[in-house]
Short mmCIF file of C-alpha atoms in Angstrom, two decimals:
data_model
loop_
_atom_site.label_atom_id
_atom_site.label_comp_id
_atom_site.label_asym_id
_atom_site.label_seq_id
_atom_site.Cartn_x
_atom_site.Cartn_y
_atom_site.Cartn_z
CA UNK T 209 0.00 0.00 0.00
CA UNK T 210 0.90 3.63 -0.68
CA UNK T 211 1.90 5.52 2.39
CA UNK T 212 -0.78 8.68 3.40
CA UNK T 213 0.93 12.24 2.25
CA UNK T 214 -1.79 14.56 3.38
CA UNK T 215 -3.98 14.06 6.14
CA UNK T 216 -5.39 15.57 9.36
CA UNK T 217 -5.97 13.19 12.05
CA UNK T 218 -7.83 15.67 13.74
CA UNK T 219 -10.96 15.31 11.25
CA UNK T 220 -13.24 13.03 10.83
CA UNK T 221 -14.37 13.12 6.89
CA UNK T 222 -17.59 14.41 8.25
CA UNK T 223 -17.97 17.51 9.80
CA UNK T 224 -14.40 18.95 10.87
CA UNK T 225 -16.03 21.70 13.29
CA UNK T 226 -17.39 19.09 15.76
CA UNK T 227 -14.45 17.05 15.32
CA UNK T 228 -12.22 19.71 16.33
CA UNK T 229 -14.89 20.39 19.16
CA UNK T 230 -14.27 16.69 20.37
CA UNK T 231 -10.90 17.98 21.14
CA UNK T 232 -11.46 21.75 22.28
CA UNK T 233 -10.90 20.60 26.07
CA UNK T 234 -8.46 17.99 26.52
CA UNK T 235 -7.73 15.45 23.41
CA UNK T 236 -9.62 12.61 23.33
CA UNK T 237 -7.00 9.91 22.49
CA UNK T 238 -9.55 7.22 21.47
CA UNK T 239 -10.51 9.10 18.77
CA UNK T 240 -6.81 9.05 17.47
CA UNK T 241 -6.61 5.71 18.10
CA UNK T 242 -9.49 5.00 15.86
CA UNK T 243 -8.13 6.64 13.04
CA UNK T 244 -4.59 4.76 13.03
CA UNK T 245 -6.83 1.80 13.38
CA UNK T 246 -8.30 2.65 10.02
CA UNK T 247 -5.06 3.59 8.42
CA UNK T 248 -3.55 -0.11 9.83
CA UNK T 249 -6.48 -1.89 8.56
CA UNK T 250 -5.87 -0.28 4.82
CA UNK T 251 -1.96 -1.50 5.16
CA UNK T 252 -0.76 2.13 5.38
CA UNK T 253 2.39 2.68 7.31
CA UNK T 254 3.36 6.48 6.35
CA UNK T 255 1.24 9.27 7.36
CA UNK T 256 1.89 13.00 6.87
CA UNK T 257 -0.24 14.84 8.84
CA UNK T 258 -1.20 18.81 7.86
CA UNK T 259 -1.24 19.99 11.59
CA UNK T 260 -3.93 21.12 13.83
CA UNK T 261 -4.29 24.13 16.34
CA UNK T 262 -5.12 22.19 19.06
CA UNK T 263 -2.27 19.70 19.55
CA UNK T 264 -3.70 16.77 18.30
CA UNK T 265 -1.23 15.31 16.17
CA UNK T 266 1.66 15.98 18.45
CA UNK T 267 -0.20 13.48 21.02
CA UNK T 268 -0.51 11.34 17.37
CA UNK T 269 2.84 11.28 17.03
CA UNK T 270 3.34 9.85 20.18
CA UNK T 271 1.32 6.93 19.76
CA UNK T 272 1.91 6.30 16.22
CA UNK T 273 4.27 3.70 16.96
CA UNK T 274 2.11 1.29 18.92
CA UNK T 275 0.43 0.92 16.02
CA UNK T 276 3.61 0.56 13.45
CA UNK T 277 3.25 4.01 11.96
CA UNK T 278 5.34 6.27 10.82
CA UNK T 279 3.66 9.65 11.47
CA UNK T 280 4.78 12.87 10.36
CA UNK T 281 3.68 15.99 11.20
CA UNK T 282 4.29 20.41 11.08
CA UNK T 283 2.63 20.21 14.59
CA UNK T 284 0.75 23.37 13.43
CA UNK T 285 0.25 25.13 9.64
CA UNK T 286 0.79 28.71 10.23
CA UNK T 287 -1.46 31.41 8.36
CA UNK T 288 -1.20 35.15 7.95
CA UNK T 289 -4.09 36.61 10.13
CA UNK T 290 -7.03 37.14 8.50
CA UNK T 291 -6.46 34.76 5.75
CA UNK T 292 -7.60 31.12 5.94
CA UNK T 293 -6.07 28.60 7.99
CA UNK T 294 -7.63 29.27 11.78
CA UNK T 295 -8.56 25.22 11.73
CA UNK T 296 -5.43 23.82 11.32
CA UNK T 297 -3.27 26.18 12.87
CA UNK T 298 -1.85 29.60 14.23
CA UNK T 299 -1.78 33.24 12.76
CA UNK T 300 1.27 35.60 12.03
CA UNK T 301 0.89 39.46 11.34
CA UNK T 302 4.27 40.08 10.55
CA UNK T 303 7.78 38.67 9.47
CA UNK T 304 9.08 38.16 13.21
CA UNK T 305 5.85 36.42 13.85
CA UNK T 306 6.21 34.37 11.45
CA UNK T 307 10.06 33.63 12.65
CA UNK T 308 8.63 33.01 16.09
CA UNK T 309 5.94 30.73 14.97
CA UNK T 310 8.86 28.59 13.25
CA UNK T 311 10.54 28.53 16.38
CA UNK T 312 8.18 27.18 18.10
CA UNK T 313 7.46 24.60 15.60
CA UNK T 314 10.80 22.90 16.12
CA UNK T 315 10.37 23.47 19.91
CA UNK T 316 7.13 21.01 19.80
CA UNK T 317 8.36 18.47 17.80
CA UNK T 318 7.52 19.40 13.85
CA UNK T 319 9.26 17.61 11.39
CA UNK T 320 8.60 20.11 9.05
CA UNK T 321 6.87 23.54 8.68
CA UNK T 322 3.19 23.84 6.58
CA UNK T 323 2.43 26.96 5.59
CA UNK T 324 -0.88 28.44 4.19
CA UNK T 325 -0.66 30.52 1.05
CA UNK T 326 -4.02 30.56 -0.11
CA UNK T 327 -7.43 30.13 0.18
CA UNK T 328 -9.76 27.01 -0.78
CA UNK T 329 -11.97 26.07 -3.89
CA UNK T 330 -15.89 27.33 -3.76
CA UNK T 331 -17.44 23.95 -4.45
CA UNK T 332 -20.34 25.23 -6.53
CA UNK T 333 -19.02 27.65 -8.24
CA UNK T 334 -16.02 26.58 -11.15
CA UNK T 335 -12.61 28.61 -10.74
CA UNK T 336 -13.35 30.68 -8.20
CA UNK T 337 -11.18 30.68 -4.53
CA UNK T 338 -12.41 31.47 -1.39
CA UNK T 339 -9.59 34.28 -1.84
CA UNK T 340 -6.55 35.43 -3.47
CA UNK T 341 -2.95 34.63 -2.17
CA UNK T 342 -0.73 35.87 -0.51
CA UNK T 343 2.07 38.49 -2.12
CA UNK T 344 4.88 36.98 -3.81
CA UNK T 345 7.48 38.40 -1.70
CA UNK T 346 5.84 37.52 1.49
CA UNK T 347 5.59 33.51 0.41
CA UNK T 348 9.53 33.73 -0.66
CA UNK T 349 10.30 34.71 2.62
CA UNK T 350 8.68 31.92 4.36
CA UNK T 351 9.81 29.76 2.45
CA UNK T 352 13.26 30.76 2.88
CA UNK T 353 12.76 31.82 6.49
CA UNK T 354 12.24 27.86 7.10
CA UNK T 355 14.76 26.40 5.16
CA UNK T 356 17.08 28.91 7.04
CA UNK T 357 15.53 27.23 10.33
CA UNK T 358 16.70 23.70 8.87
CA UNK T 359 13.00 22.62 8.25
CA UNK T 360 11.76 21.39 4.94
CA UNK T 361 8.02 23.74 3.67
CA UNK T 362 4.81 21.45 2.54
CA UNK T 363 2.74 24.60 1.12
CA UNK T 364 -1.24 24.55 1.07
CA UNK T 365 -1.54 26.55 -1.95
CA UNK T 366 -4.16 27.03 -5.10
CA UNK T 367 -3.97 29.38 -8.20
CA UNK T 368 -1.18 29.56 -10.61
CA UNK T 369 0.13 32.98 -9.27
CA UNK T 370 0.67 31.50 -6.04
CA UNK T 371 1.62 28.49 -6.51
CA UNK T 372 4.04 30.05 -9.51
CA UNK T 373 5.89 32.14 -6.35
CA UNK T 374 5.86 29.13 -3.93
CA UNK T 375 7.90 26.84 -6.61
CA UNK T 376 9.91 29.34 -7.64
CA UNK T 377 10.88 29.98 -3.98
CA UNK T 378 11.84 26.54 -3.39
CA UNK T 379 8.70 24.72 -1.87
CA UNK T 380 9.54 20.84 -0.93
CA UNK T 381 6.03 20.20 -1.61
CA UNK T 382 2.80 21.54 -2.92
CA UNK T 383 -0.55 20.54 -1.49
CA UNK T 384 -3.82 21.03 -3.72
CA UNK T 385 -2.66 23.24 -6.33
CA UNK T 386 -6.30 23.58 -8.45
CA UNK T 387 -6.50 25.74 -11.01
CA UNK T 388 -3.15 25.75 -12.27
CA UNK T 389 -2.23 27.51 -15.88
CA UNK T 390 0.16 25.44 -18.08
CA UNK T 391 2.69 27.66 -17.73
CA UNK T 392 3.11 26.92 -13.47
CA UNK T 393 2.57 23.51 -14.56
CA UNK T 394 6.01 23.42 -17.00
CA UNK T 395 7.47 25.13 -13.70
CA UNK T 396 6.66 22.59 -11.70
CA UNK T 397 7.80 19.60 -13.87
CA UNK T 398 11.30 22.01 -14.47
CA UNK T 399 11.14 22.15 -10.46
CA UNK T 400 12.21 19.72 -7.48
CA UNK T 401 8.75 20.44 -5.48
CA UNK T 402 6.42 17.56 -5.16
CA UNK T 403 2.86 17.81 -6.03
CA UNK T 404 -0.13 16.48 -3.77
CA UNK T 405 -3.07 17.34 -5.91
CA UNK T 406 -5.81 15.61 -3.59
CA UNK T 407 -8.61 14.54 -6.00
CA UNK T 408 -10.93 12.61 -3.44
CA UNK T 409 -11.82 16.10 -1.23
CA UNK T 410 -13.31 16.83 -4.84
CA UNK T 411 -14.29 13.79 -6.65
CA UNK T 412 -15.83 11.99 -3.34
CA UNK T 413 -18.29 15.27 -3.42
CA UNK T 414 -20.15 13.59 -6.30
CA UNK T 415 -23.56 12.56 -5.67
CA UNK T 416 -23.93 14.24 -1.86
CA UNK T 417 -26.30 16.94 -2.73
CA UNK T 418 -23.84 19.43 -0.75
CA UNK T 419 -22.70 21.27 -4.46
CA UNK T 420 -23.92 20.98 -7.24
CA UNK T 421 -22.50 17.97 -9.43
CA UNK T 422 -21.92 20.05 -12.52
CA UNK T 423 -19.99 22.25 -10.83
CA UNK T 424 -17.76 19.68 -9.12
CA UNK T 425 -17.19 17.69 -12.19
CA UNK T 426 -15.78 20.87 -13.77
CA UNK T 427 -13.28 21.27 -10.59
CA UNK T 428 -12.56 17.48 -10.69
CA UNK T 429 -12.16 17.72 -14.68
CA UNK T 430 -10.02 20.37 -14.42
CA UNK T 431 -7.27 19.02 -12.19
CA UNK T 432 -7.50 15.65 -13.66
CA UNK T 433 -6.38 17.03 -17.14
CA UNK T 434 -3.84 19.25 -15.17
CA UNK T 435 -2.87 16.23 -13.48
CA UNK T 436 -2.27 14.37 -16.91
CA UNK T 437 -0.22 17.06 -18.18
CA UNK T 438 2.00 17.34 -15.63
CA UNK T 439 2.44 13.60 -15.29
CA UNK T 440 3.82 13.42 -18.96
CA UNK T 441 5.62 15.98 -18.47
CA UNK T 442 7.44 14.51 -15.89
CA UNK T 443 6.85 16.12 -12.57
CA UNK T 444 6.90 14.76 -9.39
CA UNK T 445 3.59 13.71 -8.07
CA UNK T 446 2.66 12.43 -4.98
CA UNK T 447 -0.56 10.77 -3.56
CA UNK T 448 -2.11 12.49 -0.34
CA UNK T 449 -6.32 12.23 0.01
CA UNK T 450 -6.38 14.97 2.63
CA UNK T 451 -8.18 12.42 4.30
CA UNK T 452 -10.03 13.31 7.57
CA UNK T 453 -12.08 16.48 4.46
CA UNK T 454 -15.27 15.96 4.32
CA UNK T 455 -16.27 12.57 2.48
CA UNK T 456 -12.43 11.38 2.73
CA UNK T 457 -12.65 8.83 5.83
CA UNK T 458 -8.93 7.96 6.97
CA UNK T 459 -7.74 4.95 4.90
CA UNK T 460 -10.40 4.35 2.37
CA UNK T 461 -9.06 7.71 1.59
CA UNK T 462 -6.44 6.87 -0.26
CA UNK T 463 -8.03 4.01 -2.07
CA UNK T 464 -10.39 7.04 -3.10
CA UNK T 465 -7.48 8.49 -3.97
CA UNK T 466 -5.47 6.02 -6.20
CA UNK T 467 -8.61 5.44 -8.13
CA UNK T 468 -8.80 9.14 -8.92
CA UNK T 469 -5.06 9.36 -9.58
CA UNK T 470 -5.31 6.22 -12.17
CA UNK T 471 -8.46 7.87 -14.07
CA UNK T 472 -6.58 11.11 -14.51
CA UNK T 473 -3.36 9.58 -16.01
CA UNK T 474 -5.18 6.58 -17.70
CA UNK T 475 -5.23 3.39 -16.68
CA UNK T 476 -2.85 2.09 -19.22
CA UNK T 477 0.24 4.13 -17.26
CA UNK T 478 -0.84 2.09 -14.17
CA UNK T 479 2.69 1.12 -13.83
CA UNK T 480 4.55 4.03 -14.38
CA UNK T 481 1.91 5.90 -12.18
CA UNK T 482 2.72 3.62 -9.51
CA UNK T 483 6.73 3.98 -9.84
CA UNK T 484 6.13 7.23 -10.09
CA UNK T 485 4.47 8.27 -6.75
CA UNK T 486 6.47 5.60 -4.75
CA UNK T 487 9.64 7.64 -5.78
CA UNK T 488 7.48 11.21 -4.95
CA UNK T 489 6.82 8.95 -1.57
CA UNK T 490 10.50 8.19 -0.74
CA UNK T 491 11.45 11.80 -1.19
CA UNK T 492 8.37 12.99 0.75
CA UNK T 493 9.68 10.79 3.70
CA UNK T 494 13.47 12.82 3.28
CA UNK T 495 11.32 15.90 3.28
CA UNK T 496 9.18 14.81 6.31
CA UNK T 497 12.44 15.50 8.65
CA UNK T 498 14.22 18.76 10.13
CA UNK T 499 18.29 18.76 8.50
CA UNK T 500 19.37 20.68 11.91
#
């Protein structure tokens, strides 16, 4: 089985407010149990987590060995205030902020720093982000304020103008990445960052009533094309399911998630495809760890 490359053990893959509420007092450890239950039953032994605010997946890490797991987390994602992010982590207003936030990263444990760059996709309506990203400048320095901590960046990101300043700064990886133009996409086949495109948030919306289906099949269309071209043009492409996202249970997930990946690059490159993201998977775990 392929290992997990973006989750949140915190969720649930049904509602994430209440399952952050489970939490909100003291961390119920049963409930983390359950989910590396679900991953062990699937025959997944690698999870990256995307963080929490709450300090759930630092009491994850802990146990993840009792159940023969090798969990990796940021501890937190950090967001610039006002901008998205709140659920999964803590806010910055300013550069030394930001510094300080890294610091205390390393201090809890992260094995790596996640940063938020931009917002999320509106479900029922095509191409259009909850908002725009963050300046160019700004994501180039915290990119390169982490690296300078020793700490590799896994970078929540969507649109090509951000995503376009997070590669070019260096990014290890690249979660989500919708709505891409072909020229980012050349970028990041020219580029060492490694792409986690997460299909099943999207696809597994199909047939819930929540959005409207021809909406989501243009989202899910979309990055399955973009998905294609970048795979033949050779960048590196990793599978994540953001499992614990609504619809996305942990470890059926994935399976979501493969199935997804195979429709987008066809079947008939099963083999390669598979090659393929067990190499992104191997460098994900060298980028899953601090270098000082």
């Amino acid at each position: 089985m392929f290992g997990e490359c973006h989750a949140h053990i915190m969720m649930d893959g049904k509602n994430y407010k209440s399952a952050a509420a489970r939490h909100k007092d003291s961390i119920k450890e049963e409930v983390i149990r359950a989910h590396f239950q679900l991953w062990k039953e699937a025959g997944i032994t690698f999870v990256r987590d995307g963080g929490d605010a709450l300090g759930v997946s630092i009491r994850a890490k802990a146990i993840a060995p009792e159940y023969e797991i090798d969990y990796r987390t940021p501890v937190f994602a950090i967001h610039k205030k006002g901008h998205y992010g709140g659920i999964v982590g803590h806010a910055f207003s300013n550069r030394q902020e930001y510094k300080e936030l890294v610091k205390k990263a390393r201090r809890e444990g992260a094995d790596f720093i996640k940063i938020m760059i931009s917002g999320l996709m509106v479900f029922d309506t095509f191409g259009v982000l909850t908002e725009e990203g963050l300046p160019e400048e700004e994501i180039r320095q915290m990119i390169e304020t982490a690296h300078e901590a020793g700490m590799k960046v896994m970078a929540h990101g969507n649109g090509s103008r951000t995503v376009q300043a997070a590669i070019e700064a260096g990014a290890d990886t690249l979660e989500h990445g919708n709505y891409l133009e072909r020229e980012t996409l050349d970028l990041l086949a020219e580029s060492r960052t490694i792409w986690i495109p997460t299909l099943a948030p999207v696809g597994n919306l199909l047939g819930c009533g929540r959005f409207p289906d021809e909406a989501v099949q243009k989202i899910l269309k979309r990055q399955m094309e973009h998905i294609r071209y970048a795979f033949e043009k050779g960048a590196r492409i990793g599978l994540g399911s953001d499992s614990g996202a609504y619809r996305v249970p942990h470890g059926q997930g994935l399976l979501d998630e493969y199935e997804w990946m195979k429709t987008a690059v066809g079947a008939e490159k099963e083999p390669a495809l598979k090659k393929r993201l067990r190499e992104a998977e191997s460098r994900i775990k060298e980028r899953s760890r601090r270098t000082c």
